[in-house]
Coordinates of C-alpha atoms and ligand atoms in Angstrom, one line a residue:
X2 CA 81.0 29.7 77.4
X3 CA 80.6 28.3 80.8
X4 CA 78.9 25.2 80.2
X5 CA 79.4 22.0 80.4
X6 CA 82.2 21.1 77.8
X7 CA 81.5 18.4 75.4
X8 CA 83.9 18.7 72.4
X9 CA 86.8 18.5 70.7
X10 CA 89.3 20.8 69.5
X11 CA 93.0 19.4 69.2
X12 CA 95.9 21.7 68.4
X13 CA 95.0 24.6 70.5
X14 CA 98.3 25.0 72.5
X15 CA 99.7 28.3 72.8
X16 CA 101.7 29.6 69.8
X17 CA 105.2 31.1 71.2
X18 CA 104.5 34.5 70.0
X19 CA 101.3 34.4 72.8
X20 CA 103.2 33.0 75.9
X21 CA 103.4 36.3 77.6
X22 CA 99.3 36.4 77.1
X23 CA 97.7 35.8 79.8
X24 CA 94.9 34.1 77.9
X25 CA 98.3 31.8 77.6
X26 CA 98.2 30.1 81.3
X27 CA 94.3 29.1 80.8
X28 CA 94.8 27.8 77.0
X29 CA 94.8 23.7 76.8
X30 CA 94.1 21.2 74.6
X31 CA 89.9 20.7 74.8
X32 CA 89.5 17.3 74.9
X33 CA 85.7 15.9 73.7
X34 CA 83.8 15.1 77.2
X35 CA 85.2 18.0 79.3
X36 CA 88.7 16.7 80.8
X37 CA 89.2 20.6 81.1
X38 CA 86.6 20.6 83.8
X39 CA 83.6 23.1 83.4
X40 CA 85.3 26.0 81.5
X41 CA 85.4 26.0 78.1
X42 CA 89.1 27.0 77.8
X43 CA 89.8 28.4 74.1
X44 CA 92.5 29.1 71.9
X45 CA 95.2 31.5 72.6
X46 CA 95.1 34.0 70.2
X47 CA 93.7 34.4 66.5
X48 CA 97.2 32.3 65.4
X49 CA 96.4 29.5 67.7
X50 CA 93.1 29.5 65.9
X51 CA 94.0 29.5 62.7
X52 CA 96.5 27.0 62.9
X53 CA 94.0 24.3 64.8
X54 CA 91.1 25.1 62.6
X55 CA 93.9 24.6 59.3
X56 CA 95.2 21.5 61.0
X57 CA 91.9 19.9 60.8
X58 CA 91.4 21.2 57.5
X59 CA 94.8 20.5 55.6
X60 CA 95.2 16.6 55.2
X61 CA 94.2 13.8 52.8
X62 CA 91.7 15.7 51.4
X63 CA 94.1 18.3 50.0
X64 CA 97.2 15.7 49.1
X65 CA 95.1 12.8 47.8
X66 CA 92.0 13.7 47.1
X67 CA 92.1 17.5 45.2
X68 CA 94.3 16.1 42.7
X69 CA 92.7 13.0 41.5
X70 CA 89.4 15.0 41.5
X71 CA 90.8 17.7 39.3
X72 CA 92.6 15.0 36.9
X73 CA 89.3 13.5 36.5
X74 CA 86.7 15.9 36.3
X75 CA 88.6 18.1 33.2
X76 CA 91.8 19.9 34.7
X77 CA 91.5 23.7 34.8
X78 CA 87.7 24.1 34.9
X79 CA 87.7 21.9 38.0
X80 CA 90.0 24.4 39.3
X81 CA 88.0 27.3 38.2
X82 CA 84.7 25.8 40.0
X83 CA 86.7 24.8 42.7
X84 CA 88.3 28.8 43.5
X85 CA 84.5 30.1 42.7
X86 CA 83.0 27.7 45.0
X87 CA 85.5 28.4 48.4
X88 CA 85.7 32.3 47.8
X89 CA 81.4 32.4 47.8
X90 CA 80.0 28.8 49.2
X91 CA 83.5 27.9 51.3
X92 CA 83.8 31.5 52.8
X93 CA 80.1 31.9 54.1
X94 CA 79.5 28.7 55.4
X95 CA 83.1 28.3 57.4
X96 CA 82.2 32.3 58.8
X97 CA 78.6 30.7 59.7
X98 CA 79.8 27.7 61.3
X99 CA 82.4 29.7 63.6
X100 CA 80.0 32.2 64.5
X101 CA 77.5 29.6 65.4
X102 CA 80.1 28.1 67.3
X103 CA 81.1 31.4 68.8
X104 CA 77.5 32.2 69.7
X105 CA 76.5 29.4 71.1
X106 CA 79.9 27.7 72.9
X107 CA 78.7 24.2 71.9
X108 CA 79.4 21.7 69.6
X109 CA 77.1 21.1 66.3
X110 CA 75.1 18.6 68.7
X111 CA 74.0 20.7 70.8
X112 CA 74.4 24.0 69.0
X113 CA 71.5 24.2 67.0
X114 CA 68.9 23.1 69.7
X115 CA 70.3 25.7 71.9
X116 CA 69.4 28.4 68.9
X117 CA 66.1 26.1 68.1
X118 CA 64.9 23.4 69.6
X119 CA 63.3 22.6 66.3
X120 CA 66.2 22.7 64.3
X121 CA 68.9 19.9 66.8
X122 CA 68.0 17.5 63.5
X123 CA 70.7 19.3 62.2
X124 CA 72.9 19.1 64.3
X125 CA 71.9 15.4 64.2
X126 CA 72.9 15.2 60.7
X127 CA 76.0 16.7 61.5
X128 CA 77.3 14.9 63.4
X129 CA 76.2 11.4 61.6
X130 CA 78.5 12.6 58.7
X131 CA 82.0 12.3 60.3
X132 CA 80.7 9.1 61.5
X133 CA 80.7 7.8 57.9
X134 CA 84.2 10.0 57.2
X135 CA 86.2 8.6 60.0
X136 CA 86.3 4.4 59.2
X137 CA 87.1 5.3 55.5
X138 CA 89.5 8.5 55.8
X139 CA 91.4 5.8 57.9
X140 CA 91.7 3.1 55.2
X141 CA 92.9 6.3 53.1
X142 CA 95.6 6.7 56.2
X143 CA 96.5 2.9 56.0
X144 CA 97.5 3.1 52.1
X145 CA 99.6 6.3 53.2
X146 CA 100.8 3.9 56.3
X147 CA 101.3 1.3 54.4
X148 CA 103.9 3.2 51.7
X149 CA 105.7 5.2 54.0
X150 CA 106.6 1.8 55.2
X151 CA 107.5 0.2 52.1
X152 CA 110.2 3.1 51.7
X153 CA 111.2 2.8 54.8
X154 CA 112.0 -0.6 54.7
X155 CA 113.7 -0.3 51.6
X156 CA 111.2 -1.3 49.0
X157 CA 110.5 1.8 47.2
X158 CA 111.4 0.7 43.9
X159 CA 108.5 -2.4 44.2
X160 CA 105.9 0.8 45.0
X161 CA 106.9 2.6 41.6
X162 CA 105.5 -1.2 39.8
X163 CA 102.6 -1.1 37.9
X164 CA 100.4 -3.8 39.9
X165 CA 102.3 -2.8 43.3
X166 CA 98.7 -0.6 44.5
X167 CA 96.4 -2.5 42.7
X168 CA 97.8 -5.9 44.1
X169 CA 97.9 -3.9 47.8
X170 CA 94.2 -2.8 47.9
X171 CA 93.0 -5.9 46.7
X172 CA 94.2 -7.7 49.2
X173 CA 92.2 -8.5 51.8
X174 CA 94.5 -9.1 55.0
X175 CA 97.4 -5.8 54.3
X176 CA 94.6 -3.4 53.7
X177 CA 93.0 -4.4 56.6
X178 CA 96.1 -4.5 58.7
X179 CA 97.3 -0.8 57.9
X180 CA 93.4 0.3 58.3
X181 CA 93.8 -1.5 61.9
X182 CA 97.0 0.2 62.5
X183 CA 95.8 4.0 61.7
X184 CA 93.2 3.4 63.3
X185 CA 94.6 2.3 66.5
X186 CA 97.5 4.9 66.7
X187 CA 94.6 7.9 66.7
X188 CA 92.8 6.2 69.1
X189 CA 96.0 5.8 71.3
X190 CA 97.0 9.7 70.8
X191 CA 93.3 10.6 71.5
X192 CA 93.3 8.6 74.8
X193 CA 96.0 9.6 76.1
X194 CA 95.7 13.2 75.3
X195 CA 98.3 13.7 73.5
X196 CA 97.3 15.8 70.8
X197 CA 99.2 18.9 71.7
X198 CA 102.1 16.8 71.1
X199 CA 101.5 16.2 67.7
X200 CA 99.9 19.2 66.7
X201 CA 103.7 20.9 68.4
X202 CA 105.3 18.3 66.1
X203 CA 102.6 19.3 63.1
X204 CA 103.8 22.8 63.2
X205 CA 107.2 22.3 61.6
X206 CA 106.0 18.7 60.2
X207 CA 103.1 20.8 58.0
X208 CA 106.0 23.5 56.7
X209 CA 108.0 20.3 55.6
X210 CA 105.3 19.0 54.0
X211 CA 104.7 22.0 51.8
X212 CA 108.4 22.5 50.9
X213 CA 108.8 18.6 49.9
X214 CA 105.8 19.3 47.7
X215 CA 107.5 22.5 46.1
X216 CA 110.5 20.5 45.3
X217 CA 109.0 17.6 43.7
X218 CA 106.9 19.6 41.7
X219 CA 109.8 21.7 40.3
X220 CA 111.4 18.6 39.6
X221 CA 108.9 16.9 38.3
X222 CA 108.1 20.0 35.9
X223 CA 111.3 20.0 34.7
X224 CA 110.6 15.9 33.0
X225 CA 110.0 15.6 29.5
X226 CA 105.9 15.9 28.9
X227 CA 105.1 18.0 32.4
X228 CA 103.7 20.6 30.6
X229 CA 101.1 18.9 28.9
X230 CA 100.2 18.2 32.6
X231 CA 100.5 21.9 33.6
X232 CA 98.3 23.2 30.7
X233 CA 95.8 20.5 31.5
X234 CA 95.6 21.9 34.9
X235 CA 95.6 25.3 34.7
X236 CA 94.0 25.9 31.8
X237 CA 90.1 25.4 31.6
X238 CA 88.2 23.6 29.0
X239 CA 84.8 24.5 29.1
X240 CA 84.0 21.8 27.1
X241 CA 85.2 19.2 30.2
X242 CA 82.4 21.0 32.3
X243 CA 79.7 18.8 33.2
X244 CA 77.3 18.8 36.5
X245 CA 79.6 16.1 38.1
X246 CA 82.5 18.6 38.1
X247 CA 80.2 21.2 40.1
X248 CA 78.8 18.3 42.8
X249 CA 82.5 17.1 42.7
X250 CA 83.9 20.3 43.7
X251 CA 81.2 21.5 46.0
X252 CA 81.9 18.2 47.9
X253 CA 85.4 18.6 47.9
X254 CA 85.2 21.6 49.2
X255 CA 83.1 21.1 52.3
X256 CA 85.5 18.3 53.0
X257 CA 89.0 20.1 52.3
X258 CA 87.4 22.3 54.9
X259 CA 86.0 20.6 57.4
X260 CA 82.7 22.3 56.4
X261 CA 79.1 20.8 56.9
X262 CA 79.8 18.7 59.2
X263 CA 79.7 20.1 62.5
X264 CA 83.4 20.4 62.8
X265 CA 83.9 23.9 62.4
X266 CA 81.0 24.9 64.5
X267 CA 82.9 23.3 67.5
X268 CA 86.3 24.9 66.9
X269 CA 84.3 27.9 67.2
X270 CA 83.4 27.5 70.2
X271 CA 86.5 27.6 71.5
X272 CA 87.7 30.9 69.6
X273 CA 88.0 33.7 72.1
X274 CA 85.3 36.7 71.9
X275 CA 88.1 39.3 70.9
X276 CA 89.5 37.6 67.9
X277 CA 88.1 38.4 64.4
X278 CA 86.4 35.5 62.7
X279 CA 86.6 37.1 59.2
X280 CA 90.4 37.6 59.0
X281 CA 90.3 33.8 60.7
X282 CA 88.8 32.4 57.5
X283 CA 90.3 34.1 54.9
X284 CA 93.7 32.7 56.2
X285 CA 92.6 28.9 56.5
X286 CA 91.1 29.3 53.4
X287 CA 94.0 30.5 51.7
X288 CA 96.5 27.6 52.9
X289 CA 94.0 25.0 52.9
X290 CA 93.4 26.0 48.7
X291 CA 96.7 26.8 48.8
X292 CA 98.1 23.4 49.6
X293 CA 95.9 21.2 47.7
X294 CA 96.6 23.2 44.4
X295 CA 99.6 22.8 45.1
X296 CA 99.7 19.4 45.8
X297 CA 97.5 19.1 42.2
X298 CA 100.7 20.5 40.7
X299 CA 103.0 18.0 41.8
X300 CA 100.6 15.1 41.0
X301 CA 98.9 15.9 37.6
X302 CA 101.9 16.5 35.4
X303 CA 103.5 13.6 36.9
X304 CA 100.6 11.7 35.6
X305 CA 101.4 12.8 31.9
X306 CA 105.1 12.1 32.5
X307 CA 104.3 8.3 33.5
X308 CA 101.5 7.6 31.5
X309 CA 101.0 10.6 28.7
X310 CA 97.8 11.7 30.9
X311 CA 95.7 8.9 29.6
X312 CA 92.1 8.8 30.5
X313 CA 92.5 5.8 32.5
X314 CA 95.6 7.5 34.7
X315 CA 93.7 11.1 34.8
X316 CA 90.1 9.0 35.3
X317 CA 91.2 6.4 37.5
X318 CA 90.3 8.2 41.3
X319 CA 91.7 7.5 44.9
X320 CA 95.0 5.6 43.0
X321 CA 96.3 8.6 41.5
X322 CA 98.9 9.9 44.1
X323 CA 99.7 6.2 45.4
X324 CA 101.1 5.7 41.3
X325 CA 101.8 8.7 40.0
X326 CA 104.2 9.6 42.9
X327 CA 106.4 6.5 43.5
X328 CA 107.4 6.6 39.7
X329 CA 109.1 10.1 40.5
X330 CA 110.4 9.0 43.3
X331 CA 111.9 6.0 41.5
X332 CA 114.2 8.7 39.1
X333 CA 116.1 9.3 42.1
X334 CA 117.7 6.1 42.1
X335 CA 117.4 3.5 45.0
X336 CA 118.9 5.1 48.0
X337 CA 117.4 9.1 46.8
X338 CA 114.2 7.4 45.8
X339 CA 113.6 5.4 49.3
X340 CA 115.0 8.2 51.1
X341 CA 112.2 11.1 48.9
X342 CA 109.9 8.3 49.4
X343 CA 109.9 7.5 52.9
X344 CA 109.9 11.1 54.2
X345 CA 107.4 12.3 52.0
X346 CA 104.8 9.5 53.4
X347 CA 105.6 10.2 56.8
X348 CA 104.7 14.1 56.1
X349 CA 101.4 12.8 54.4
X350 CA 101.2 10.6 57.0
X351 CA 101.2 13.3 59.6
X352 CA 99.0 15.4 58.1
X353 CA 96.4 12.8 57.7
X354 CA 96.9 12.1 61.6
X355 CA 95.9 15.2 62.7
X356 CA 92.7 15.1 60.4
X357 CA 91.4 11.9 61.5
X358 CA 92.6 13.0 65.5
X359 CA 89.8 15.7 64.9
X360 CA 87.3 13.1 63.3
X361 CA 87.9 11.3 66.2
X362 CA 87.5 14.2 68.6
X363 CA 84.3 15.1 67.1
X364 CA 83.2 11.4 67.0
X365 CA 84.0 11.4 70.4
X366 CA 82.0 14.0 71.3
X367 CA 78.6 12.8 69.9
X368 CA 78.9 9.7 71.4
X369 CA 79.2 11.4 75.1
X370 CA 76.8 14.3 74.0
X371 CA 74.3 11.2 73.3
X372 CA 74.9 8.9 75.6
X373 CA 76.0 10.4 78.5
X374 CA 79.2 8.0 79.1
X375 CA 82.8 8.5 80.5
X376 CA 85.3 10.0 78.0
X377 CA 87.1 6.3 78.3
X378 CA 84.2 4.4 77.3
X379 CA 83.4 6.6 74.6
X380 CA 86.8 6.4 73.0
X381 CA 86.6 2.8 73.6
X382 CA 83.0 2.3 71.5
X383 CA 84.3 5.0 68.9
X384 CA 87.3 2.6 68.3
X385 CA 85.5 -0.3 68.4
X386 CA 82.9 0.9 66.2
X387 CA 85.3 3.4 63.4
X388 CA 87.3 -0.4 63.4
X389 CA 84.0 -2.1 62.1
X390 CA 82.3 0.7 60.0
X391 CA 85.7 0.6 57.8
X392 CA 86.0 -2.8 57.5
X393 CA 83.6 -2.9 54.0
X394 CA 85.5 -0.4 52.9
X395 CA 88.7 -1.7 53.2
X396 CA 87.4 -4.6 51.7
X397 CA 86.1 -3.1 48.9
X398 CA 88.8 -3.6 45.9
X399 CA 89.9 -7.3 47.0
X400 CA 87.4 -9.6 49.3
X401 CA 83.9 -7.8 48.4
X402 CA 85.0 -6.0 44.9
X403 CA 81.7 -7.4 43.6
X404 CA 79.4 -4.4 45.9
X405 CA 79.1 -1.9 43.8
X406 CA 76.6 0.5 42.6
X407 CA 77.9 2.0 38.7
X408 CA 81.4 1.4 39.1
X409 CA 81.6 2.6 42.4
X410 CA 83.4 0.6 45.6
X411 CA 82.0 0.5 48.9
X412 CA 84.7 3.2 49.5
X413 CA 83.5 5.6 46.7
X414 CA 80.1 4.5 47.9
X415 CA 80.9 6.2 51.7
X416 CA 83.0 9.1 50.0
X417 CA 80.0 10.1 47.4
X418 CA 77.2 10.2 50.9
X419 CA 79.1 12.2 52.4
X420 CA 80.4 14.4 50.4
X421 CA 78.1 14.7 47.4
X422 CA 75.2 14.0 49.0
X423 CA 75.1 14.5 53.0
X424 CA 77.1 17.4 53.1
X425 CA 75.5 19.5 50.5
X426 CA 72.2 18.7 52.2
X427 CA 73.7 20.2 55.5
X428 CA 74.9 22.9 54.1
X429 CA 71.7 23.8 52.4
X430 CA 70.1 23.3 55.6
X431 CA 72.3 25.2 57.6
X432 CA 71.8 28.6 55.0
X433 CA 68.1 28.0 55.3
X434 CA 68.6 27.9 59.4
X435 CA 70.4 31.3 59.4
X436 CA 69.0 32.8 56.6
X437 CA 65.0 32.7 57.6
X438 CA 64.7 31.2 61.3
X439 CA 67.2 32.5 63.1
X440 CA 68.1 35.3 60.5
X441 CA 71.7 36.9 59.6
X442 CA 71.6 39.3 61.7
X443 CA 72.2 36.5 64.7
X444 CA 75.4 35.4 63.1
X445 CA 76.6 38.8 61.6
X446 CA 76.5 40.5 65.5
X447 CA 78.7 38.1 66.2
X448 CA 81.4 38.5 63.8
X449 CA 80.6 42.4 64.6
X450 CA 81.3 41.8 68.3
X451 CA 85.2 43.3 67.3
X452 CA 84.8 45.3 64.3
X453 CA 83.3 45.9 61.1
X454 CA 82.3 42.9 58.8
X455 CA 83.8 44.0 56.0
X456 CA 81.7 41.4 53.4
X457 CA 78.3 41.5 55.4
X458 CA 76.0 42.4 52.2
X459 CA 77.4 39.6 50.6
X460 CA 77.2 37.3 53.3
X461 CA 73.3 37.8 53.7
X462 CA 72.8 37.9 50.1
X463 CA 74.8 34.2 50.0
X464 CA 73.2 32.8 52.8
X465 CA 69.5 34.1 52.1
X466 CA 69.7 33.1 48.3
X467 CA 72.5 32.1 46.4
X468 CA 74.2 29.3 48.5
X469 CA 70.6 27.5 49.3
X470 CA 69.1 28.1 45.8
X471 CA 72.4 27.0 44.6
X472 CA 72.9 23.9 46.4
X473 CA 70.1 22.7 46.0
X474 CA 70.1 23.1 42.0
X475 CA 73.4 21.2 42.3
X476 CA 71.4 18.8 44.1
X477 CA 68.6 18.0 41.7
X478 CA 70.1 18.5 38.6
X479 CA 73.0 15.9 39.8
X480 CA 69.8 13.4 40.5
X481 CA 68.1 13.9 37.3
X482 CA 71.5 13.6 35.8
X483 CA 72.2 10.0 37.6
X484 CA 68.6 8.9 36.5
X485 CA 69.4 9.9 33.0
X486 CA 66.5 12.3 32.6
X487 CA 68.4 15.0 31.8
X488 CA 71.7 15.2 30.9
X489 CA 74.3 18.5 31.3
Ligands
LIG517 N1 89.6 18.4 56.0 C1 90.3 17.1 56.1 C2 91.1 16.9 54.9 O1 91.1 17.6 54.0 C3 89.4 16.0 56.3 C4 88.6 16.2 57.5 C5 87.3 16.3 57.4 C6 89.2 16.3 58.7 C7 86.5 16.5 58.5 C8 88.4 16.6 59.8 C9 87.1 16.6 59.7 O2 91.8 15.9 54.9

């Protein structure tokens, strides 16, 4: 814990309940490149944990992209995989990551040379994959960016039009100015430390969020045809199941929470010695599913209000919340509608910040770890470069449409390596790593360090077997399926 610090981990400021702790006076925002001197300084408390480690994980992945995912891959038996997938997959690799982290007091960098010097590729391959997240999670931020201001300028009712997204994305100069602009407010809040501030502010922005949701679902359940929308979503059809739902949730799960990526493995390393790890993820991965099937709720039956759940609305991907939303809002009338509107994109909005002010963190973080630079500089080439790596994909529906690979924008392109390709390869790595080099017994000590760990059988049994063998039959059979050998 005394080495040289060299990563991120935003939101760690003291929770009220903790301010007598002593622990209390030390706690501080870790900023990537060591502004807090020498000493790792760590998060005060278990809550302080939790609610760092859930303000990474809850954002854009939960809002915008669980529910298109469940709309298009089937409904209820996406859900189904999705719940079996985070209770055995989610749970061991986010209680690996933390305890890696733990161990070792490094970020994914260095934290896997420090266990073996054979294995830093992985912490290589890590770290490349919020590289690709970052540039396109912040065109994702820009269409948010880019509605909350329409409402808020008073144009809600053009946002519940038919061609109003489609005519947005396409175009080349508005999709790359609210990419620009997301972009450049993270970088601003990142270099000038002000992350706690935000992460204060996220604390009773993330409660709104979650209330706004609950009350446009109820309303929007109450609209002729919801339903049909609920029963789609709740109920599985095992006839919908195909490979592409399994690869599809898998992905979405490592990204929903933060997993397989390095990002956990650094909050980690900030979580104090005498805080339980496996209490810690149950409760992140309780809100984080939490919120995005909740959000699913509010979003799906909307889409069979507005459109009878056709196969284009349910199939049609990262559009759905950006159409299916404004057209509730829009039964509010003009004022109630702009008003709905404008503060529910400004929650999203929020919650996507403090997403991409971790990506950026981490980001950050390699660059110094690698390079050896200032924290300045490195902020400066992680702008520079997040600014040009998402340019293609903000691109990719107007100015350069034509690059695609089977239907798929440069956009989905990004999303579908990272998540269904990169990240499963990590994580399939990372049970191999723990499970026969450095073996369980490294990582279940230190979850043992303060008590019993309650679900260690299963753990080695996951890690050792089921997750690797697994993931990697998700793998091949999703590569024999896109070749057309062999179809499931
Ligand atoms: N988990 C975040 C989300 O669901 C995305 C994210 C991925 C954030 C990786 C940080 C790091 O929106």
């Amino acid at each position: 814990m005394e080495e040289k610090d060299t990563s991120l981990a935003t939101g760690c400021e003291s929770p009220t309940a903790d301010a007598s702790n002593e622990a209390a006076q030390s706690a501080q925002t870790p900023n990537a490149g060591g502004e807090v001197g020498k000493k790792r300084s760590s998060f005060t408390g278990k809550i302080g944990f939790v609610l760092a480690a859930a303000g990474s994980a809850v954002g854009l992945g939960n809002i915008w992209r669980f529910p298109y995912l469940a709309a298009k891959y089937g409904g209820g038996i996406f859900i189904l995989t999705y719940i079996i997938l985070a209770v055995t997959f989610g749970f061991v690799l986010m209680i690996a990551e933390i305890a890696i982290g733990r161990k070792t007091g490094a970020s994914a960098i260095n934290a896997f040379k420090k266990l073996h010097k054979k294995w830093a590729f992985l912490g290589i391959l890590c770290a490349v994959i919020p590289i690709i997240i970052l540039p396109y999670y912040s065109v994702i931020g820009g269409w948010v960016g880019k509605y909350f201001f329409t409402y808020l300028t008073g144009s809600g009712a053009a946002a519940a039009g038919d061609t109003f997204f489609s005519s947005f994305i396409a175009s080349p100069w508005q999709s790359l100015l609210f990419f620009a602009l997301f972009v450049t407010v993270v970088f601003v809040i990142v270099l000038f430390g002000v992350e706690k501030g935000v992460e204060k502010t996220s604390k009773f922005l993330m409660p709104a969020l979650v209330l706004l949701t609950i009350g446009v679902t109820i309303y929007t359940l109450t609209m002729p045809n919801s339903l049909e929308g609920v029963k789609y979503y709740l109920l599985p059809d095992f006839k919908k199941f195909s490979i592409g739902t399994v690869l599809g949730a898998l992905g979405q799960l490592f990204y929903s929470m933060s997993l397989a990526m390095g990002i956990m493995i650094t909050y980690g390393s900030y979580m104090k010695k005498e805080n339980k790890i496996e209490s810690s993820v149950h409760q992140i991965e309780v809100f984080d599913t939490g919120i995005a099937l909740l959000a699913g709720l509010m979003i799906v039956p909307a889409a069979f209000v507005f459109s009878d759940g056709s196969p284009e609305t349910l199939g049609q991907g990262p559009g759905l919340m950006f159409v299916a939303l404004p057209k509730v809002f829009q039964t509010f009338g003009p004022v109630g509608g702009g008003i709905l509107g404008a503060l529910f994109f400004a929650l999203v909005l929020f919650a996507a910040l403090t997403s991409a002010i971790s990506l950026m963190e981490t980001v950050i973080s390699i660059v110094i770890d690698k390079f050896r630079l200032s924290r300045r500089k490195a902020c400066l080439i992680t702008y520079i470069g997040t600014l040009l790596l998402g340019i293609p994909s903000a691109l990719g529906f107007g100015a350069f449409k034509k690059v695609s690979i089977g239907g798929m924008t440069i956009l989905d392109m990004m999303d579908f390596l990272s998540n269904s390709v990169l990240m499963p390869i990590a994580a399939f790595l990372t049970c191999v790593f723990i499970g026969y080099v450095i073996q369980c017994k490294t990582i279940t000590d230190e979850i043992e360090l303060n008590g019993k760990f309650a679900m260690k059988k299963f753990f080695n049994v996951m890690v050792k077997y089921v997750c690797p063998i697994g993931i990697a039959a998700i793998l091949l059979t999703s590569i024999l399926d896109v070749a057309g050998v062999f179809k499931l």
